[in-house]
Coordinates of C-alpha atoms in Angstrom, one line a residue:
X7 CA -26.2 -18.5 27.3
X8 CA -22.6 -19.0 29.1
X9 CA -20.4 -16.6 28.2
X10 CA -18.1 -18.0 25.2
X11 CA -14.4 -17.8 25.4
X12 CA -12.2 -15.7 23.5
X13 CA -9.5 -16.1 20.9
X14 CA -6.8 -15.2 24.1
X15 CA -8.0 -17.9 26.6
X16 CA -8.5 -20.2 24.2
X17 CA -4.6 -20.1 22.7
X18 CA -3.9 -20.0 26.8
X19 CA -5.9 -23.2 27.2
X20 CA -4.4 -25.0 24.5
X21 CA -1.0 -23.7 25.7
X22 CA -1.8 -25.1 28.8
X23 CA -3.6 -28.7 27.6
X24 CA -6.6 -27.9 28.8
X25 CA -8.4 -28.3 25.6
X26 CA -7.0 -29.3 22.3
X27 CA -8.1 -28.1 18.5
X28 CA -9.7 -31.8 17.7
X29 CA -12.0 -31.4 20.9
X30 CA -12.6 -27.3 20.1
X31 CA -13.6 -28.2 16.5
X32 CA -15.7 -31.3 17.5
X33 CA -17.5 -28.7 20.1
X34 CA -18.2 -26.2 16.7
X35 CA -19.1 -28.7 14.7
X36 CA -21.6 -30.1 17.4
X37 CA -23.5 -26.4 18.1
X38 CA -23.4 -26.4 14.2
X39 CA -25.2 -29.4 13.6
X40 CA -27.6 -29.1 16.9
X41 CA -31.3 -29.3 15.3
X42 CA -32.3 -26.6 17.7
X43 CA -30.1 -24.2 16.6
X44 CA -29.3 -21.9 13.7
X45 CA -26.4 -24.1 12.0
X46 CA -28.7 -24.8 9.2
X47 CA -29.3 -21.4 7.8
X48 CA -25.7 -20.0 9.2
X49 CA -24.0 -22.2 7.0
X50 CA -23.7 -22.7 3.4
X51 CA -21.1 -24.8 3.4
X52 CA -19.6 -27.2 6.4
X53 CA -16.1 -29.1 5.8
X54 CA -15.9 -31.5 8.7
X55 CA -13.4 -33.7 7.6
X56 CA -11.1 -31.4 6.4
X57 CA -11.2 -29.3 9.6
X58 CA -11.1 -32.4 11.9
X59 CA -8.1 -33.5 9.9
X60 CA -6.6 -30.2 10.3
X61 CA -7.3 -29.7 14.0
X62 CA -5.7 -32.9 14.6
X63 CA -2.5 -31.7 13.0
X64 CA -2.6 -28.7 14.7
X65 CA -2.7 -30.8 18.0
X66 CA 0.5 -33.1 16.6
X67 CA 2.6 -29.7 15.4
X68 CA 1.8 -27.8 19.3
X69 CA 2.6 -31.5 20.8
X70 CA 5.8 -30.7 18.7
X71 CA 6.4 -27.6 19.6
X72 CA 5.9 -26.2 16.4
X73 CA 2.3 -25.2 16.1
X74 CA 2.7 -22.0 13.4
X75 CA 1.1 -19.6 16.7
X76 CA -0.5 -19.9 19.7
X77 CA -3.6 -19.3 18.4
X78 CA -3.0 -22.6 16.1
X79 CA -6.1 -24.6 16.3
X80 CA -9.2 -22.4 17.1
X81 CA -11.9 -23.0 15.0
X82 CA -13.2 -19.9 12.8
X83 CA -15.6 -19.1 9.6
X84 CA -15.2 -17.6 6.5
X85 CA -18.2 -15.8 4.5
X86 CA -19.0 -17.6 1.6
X87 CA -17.8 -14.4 -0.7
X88 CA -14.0 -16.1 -0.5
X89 CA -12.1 -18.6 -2.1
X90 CA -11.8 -21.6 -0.2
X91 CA -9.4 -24.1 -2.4
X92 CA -11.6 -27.2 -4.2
X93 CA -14.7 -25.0 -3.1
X94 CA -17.3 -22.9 -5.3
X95 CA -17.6 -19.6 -3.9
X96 CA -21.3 -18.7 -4.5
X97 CA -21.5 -15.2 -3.1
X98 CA -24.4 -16.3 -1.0
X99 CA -26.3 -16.8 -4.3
X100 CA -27.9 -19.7 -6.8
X101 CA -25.9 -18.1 -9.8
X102 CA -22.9 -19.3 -9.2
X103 CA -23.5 -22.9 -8.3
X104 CA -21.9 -24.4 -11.5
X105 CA -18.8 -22.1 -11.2
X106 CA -15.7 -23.8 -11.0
X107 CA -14.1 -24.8 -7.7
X108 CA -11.4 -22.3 -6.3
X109 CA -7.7 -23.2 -7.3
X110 CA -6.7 -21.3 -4.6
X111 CA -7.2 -19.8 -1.1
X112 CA -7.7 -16.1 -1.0
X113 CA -4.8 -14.5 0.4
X114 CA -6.9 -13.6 3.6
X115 CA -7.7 -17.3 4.3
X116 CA -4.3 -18.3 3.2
X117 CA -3.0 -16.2 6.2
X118 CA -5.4 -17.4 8.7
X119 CA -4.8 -20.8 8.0
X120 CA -0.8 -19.8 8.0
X121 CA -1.3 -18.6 11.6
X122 CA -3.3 -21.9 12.1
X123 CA -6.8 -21.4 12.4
X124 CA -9.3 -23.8 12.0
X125 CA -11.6 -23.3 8.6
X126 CA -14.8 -24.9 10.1
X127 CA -16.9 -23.7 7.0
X128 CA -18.6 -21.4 5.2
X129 CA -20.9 -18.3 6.2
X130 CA -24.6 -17.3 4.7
X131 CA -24.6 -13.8 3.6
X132 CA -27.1 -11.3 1.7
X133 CA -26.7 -12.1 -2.1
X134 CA -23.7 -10.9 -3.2
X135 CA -23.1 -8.7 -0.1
X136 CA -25.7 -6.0 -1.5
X137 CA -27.3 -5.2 2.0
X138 CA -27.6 -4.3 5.8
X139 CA -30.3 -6.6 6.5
X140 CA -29.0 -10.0 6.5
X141 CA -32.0 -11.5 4.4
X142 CA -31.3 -14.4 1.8
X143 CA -34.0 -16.1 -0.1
X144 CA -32.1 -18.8 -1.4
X145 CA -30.6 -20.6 1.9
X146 CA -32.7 -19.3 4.6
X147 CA -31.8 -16.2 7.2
X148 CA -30.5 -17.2 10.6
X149 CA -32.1 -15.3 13.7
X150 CA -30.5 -12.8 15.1
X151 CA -29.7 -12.5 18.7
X152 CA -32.6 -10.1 19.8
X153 CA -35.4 -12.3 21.0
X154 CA -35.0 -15.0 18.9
X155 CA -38.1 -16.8 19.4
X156 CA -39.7 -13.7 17.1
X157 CA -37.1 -14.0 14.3
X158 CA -35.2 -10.5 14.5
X159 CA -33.0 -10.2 11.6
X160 CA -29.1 -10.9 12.2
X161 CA -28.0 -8.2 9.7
X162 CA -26.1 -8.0 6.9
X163 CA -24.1 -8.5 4.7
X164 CA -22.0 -10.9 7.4
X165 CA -25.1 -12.3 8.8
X166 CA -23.7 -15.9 9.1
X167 CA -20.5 -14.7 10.0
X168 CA -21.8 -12.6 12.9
X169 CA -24.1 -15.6 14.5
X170 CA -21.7 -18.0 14.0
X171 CA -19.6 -16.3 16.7
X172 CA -22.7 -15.7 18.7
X173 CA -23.7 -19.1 19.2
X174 CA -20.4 -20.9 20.0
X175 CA -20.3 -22.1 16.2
X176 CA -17.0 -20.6 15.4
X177 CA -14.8 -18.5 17.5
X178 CA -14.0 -15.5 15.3
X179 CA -15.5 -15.2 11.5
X180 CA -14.0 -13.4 8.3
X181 CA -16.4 -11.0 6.6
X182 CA -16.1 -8.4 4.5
X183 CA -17.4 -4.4 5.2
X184 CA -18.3 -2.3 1.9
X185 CA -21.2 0.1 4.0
X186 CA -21.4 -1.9 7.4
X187 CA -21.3 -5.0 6.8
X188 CA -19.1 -6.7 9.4
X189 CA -20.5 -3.5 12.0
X190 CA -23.8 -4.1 11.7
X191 CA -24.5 -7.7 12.1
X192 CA -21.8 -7.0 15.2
X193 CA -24.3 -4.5 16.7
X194 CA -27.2 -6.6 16.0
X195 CA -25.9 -9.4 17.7
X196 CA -24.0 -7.6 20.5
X197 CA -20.9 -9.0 19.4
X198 CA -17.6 -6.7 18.0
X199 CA -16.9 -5.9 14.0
X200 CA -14.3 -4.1 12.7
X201 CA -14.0 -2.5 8.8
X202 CA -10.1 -2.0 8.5
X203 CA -8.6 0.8 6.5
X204 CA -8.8 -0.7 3.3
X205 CA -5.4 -1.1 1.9
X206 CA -4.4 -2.8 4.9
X207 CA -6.0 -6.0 3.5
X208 CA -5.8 -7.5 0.1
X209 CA -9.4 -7.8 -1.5
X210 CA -8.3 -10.6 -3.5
X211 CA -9.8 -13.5 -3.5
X212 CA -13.1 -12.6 -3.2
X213 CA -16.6 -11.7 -4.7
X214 CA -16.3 -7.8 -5.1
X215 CA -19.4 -6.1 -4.2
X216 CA -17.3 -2.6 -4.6
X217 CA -13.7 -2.1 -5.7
X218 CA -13.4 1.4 -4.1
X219 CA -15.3 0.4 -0.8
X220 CA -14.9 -3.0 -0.5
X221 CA -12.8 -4.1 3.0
X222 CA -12.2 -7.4 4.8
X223 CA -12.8 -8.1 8.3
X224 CA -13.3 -9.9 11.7
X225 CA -16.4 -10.5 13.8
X226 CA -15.6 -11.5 17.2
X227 CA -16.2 -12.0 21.0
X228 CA -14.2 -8.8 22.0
X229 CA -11.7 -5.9 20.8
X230 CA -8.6 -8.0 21.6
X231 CA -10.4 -11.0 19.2
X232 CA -10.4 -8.5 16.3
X233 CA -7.5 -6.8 16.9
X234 CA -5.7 -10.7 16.6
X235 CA -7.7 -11.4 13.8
X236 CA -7.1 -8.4 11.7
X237 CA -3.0 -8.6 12.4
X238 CA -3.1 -11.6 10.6
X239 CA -5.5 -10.6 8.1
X240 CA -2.9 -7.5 7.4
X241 CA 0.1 -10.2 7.9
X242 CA 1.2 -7.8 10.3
X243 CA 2.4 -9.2 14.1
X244 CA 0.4 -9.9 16.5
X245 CA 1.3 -7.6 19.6
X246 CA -0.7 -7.5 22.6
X247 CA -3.0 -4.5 23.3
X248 CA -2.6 -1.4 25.4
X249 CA -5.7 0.2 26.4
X250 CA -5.4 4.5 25.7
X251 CA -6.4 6.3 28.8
X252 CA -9.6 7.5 28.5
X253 CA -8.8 10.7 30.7
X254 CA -8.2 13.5 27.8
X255 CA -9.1 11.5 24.6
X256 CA -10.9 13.7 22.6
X257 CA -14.1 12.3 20.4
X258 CA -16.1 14.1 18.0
X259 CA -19.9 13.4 18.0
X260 CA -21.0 14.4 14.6
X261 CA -24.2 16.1 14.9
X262 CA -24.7 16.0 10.9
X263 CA -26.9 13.3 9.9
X264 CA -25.7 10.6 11.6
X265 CA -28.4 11.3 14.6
X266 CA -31.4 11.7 12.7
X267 CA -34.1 9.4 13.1
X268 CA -32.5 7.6 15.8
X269 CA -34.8 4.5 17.8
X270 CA -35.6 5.5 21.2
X271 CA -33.3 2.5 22.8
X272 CA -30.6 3.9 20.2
X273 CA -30.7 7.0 21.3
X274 CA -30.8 6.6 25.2
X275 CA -27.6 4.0 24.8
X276 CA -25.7 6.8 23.1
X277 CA -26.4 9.3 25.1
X278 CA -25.6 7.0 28.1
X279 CA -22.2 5.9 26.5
X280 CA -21.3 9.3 26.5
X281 CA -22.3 10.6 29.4
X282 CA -20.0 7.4 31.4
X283 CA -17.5 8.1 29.0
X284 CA -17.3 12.3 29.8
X285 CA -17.2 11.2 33.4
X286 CA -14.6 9.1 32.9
X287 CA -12.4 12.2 31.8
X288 CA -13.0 12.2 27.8
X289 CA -13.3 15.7 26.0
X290 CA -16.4 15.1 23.7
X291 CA -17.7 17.9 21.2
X292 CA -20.6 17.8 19.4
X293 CA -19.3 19.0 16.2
X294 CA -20.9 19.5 12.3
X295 CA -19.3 17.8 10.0
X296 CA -21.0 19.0 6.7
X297 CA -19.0 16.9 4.6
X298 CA -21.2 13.9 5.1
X299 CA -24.0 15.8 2.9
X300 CA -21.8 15.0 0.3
X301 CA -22.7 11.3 0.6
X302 CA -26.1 12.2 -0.9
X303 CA -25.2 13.3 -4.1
X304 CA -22.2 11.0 -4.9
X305 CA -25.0 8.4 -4.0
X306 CA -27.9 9.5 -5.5
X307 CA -27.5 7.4 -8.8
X308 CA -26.9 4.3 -6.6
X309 CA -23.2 5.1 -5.9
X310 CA -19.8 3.2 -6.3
X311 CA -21.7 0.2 -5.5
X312 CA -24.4 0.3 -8.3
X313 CA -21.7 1.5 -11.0
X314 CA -18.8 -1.1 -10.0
X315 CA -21.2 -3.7 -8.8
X316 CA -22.4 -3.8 -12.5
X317 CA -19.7 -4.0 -14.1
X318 CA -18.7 -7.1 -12.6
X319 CA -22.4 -8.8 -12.9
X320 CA -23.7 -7.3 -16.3
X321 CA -23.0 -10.8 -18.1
X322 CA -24.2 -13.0 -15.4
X323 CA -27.3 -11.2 -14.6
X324 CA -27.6 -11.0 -18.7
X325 CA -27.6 -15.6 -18.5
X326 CA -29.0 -16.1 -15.0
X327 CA -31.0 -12.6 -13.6
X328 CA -33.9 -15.0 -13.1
X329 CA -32.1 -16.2 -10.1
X330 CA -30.7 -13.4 -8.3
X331 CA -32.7 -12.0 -5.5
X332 CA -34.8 -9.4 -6.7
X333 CA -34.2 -6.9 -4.2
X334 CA -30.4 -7.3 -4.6
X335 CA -30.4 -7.1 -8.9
X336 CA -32.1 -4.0 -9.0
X337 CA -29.8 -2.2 -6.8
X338 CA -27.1 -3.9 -9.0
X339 CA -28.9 -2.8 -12.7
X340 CA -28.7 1.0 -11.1
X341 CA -25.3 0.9 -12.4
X342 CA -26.4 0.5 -15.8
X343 CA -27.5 4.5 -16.1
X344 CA -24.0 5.4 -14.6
X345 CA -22.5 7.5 -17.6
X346 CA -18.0 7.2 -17.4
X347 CA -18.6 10.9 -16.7
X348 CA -21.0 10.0 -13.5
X349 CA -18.2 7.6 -12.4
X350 CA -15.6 10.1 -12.7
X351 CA -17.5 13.2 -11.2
X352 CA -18.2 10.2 -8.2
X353 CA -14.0 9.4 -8.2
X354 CA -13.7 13.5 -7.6
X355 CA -16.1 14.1 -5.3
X356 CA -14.8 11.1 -3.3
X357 CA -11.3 12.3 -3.6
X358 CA -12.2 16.0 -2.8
X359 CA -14.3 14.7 0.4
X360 CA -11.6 12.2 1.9
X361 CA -9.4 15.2 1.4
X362 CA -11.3 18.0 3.6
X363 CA -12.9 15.3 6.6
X364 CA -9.4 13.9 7.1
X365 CA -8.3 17.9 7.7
X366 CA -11.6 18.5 10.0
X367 CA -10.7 15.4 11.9
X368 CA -7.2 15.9 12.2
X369 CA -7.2 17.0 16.0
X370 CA -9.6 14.0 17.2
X371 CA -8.7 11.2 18.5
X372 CA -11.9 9.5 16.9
X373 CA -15.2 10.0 16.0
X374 CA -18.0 8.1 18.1
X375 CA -21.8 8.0 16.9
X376 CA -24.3 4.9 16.9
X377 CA -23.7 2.2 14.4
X378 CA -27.3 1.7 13.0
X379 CA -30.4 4.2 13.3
X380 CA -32.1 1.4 14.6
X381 CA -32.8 -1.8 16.3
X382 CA -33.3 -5.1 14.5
X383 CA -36.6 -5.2 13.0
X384 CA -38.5 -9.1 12.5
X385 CA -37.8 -10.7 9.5
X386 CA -41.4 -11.8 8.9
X387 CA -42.0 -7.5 8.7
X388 CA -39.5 -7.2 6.3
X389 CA -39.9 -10.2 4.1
X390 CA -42.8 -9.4 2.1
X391 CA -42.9 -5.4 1.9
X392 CA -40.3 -4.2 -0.1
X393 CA -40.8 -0.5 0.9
X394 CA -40.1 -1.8 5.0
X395 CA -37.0 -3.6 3.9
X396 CA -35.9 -0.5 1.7
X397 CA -36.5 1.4 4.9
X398 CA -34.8 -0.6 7.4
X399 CA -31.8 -1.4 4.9
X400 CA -31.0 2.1 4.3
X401 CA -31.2 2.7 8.2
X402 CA -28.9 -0.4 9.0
X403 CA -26.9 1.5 6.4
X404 CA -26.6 4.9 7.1
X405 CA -23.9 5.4 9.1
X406 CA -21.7 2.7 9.0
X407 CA -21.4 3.8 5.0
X408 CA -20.3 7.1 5.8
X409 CA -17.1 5.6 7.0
X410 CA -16.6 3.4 4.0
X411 CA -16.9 6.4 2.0
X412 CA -14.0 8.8 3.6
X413 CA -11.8 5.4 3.2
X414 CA -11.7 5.4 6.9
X415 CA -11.5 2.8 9.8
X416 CA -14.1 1.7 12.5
X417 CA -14.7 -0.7 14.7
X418 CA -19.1 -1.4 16.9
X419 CA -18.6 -2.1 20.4
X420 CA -22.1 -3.4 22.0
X421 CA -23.3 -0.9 24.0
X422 CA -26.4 -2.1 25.4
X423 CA -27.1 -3.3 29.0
X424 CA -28.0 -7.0 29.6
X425 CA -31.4 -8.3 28.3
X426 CA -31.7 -4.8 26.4
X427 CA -31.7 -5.1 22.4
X428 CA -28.6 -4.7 21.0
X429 CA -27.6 -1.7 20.2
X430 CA -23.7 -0.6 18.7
X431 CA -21.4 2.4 19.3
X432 CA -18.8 3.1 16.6
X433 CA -15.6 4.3 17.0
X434 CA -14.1 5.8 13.9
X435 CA -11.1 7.6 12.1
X436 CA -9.9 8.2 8.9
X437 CA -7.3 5.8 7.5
X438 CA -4.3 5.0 8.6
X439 CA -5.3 4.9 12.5
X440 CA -6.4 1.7 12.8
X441 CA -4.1 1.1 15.8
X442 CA -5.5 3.8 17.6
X443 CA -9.1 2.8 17.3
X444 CA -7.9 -0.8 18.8
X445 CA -6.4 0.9 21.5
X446 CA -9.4 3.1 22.1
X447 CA -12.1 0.6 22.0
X448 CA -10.2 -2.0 24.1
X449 CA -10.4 0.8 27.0
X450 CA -13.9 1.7 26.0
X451 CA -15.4 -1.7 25.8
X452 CA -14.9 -3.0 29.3
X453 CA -16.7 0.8 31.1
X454 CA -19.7 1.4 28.1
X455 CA -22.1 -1.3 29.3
X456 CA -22.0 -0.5 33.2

């Protein structure tokens, strides 16, 4: 596949005349629609007039000198868990088909559309968000990027969101992260996610899979895409981005949990990463970080997302349970044995954890560790054997949720060499350093796949 452009060349193109938003959205809408492809299954929802329409006044208003930035007229997705005005938001799912349209755009698309861009449609997801794997039931599960012939899954929950940028049929994509879920589909597809510190963002708007965890973010072609893309999310500016020296950065590899179990090709990337990366000056330490073995019993009742997942579905799955996924309502009915007490002892034990991994991290510039357990398994393996997609979910899972749960920041960076499986490497922090792990991975990304 030629190597697509990203969100910097193409505002540098535009500036230029070289292209124009009509003929960028014509050429997304054309890989979209292509019967060969994955458009089908990557998109719930295409609005081609209303983009067209819009990419032609983006055109007039940069002809004017007035386009709203330069990035005014690139084409993106948005996962179908946000408002879109006039649109239903179904979360991915049949049960919310007769729900009124939006009256509104979430704030996050509200800004993206501020800064110009291009809503070329809307992005197939797990139901309701609840999982790694990327599989949906009820509009078909787009191919991954691993030999896609055999039908590897494109992970989840962004799985639309991630492929869409992989094939050309948007140029950056809005998801959302609660345990992974713009990370994962980025590793799987050897693309770049990022899961913001969570106040950063406003979780208006959208489907909530988990009030404490929930965070919204970008899929994209490279670090400088996502750093773009999450500036305007956080309506913060957009500056341009320095790479940090590698020489002296100093990364902790946590040897607590998140290597266990690691795929052979996931294991000899990491270990490769870090070895170019040491000889490139970084100070790495293999460090325990025991406070991830409190993930276990905050979860072990089905967590934040069980208890606050319910809450918000305990009516609907009470009038239409008969069409929910079953693999994603029985996670969700978890939350009905979650006492107040439970929730509270959870609240606690979050609060006391955040409190002691922020002080153990404090003299890091960022953790680094792989961001899945494992490769992309096929879909056909997965599709009738529950206990194999219970597996493989909680694998996907792992790590990435680890992050979600010390309310921290991270961003996978495809590690893996060309015509290898894809395989991510995290970079993480707690919150608050989001800039740092920008400037990080922007000087990581260009030396890890060499």
């Amino acid at each position: 596949m030629t190597k697509l452009p990203t969100l910097n060349s193409l505002a540098d193109d535009l500036e230029a005349g070289r292209t124009s938003a009509r003929k960028l959205t014509e050429e997304c809408l054309a890989r979209i629609a292509d019967p060969a492809g994955e458009g089908q299954r990557t998109f719930i929802h295409v609005d081609k007039e209303a983009a067209l329409n819009a990419a032609e006044a983006m055109d007039r208003l940069r002809k004017a000198k007035a386009a709203p930035s330069r990035f005014a007229g690139i084409p993106i997705s948005i996962k179908d868990l946000f408002d879109i005005k006039g649109q239903v938001t179904r979360a991915g799912s049949r049960a919310l088909e007769d729900s009124a349209p939006a009256e509104a755009d979430a704030p996050v698309v509200a800004r993206l559309r501020r800064a110009g861009f291009i809503v070329i449609g809307r992005t197939n997801m797990t139901e309701f968000a609840f999982s790694g794997i990327g599989i949906n039931p009820h509009y078909g599960t787009p191919k991954g990027a691993w030999r896609r012939s055999e039908g590897h899954i494109p992970g989840g929950s962004s799985s639309g969101a991630a492929v869409s940028v992989l094939d050309g049929m948007a140029h950056g994509a809005l998801g959302t992260d609660t345990g992974g879920s713009c990370r994962i589909p980025a590793a799987y597809n050897g693309i770049v996610g990022y899961k913001p510190t969570q106040r950063r963002i406003p979780l208006d708007g959208g489907v909530p899979l988990s009030f404490s965890l929930d965070s919204y973010g970008p899929l994209a072609r490279s670090v400088g895409c996502c750093a773009i893309l999450d500036a305007v999310l956080a309506d913060e500016p957009v500056t341009p981005l320095r790479q940090r020296p590698i020489k002296g950065v100093r990364l902790a590899v946590p040897t607590t949990i998140v290597l266990d179990e690691l795929d052979e090709p996931v294991a000899q990337t990491f270990d490769r990463v870090l070895s170019t990366l040491s000889r490139l000056g970084a100070e790495i330490e293999h460090i325990e970080v025991p406070e991830f073995l409190d993930a276990g019993p905050i979860n072990s009742k089905g967590g934040f997302a069980a208890a606050e997942s319910y809450a918000w579905h305990r009516y609907l799955l009470t009038s239409k349970g008969d069409v929910y996924d079953p693999r994603v309502s029985v996670r969700i009915l978890r939350g009905e044995a979650i006492s107040a007490a439970d929730y509270i002892d959870m609240l606690n034990a979050r609060r006391s954890l955040i409190s002691r991994i922020n002080a153990r991290l404090a003299s890091y510039d960022a953790l680094v560790l792989p961001t899945t357990a494992n490769t992309p398994p096929r879909i056909a393996d997965l599709a009738a054997d529950d206990k194999a997609f219970t597996r493989a979910n909680l694998r996907s899972l792992r790590n990435c949720s680890l992050i979600n749960l010390i309310d921290g920041c991270a961003i996978s960076l495809p590690a893996h060499k060309e015509g290898e499986v894809p395989v991510g490497f995290m970079l993480a922090a707690p919150g608050g350093a989001d800039r740092r792990i920008f400037e990080l991975a922007a000087a990581f990304e260009g030396v890890i796949r060499v």
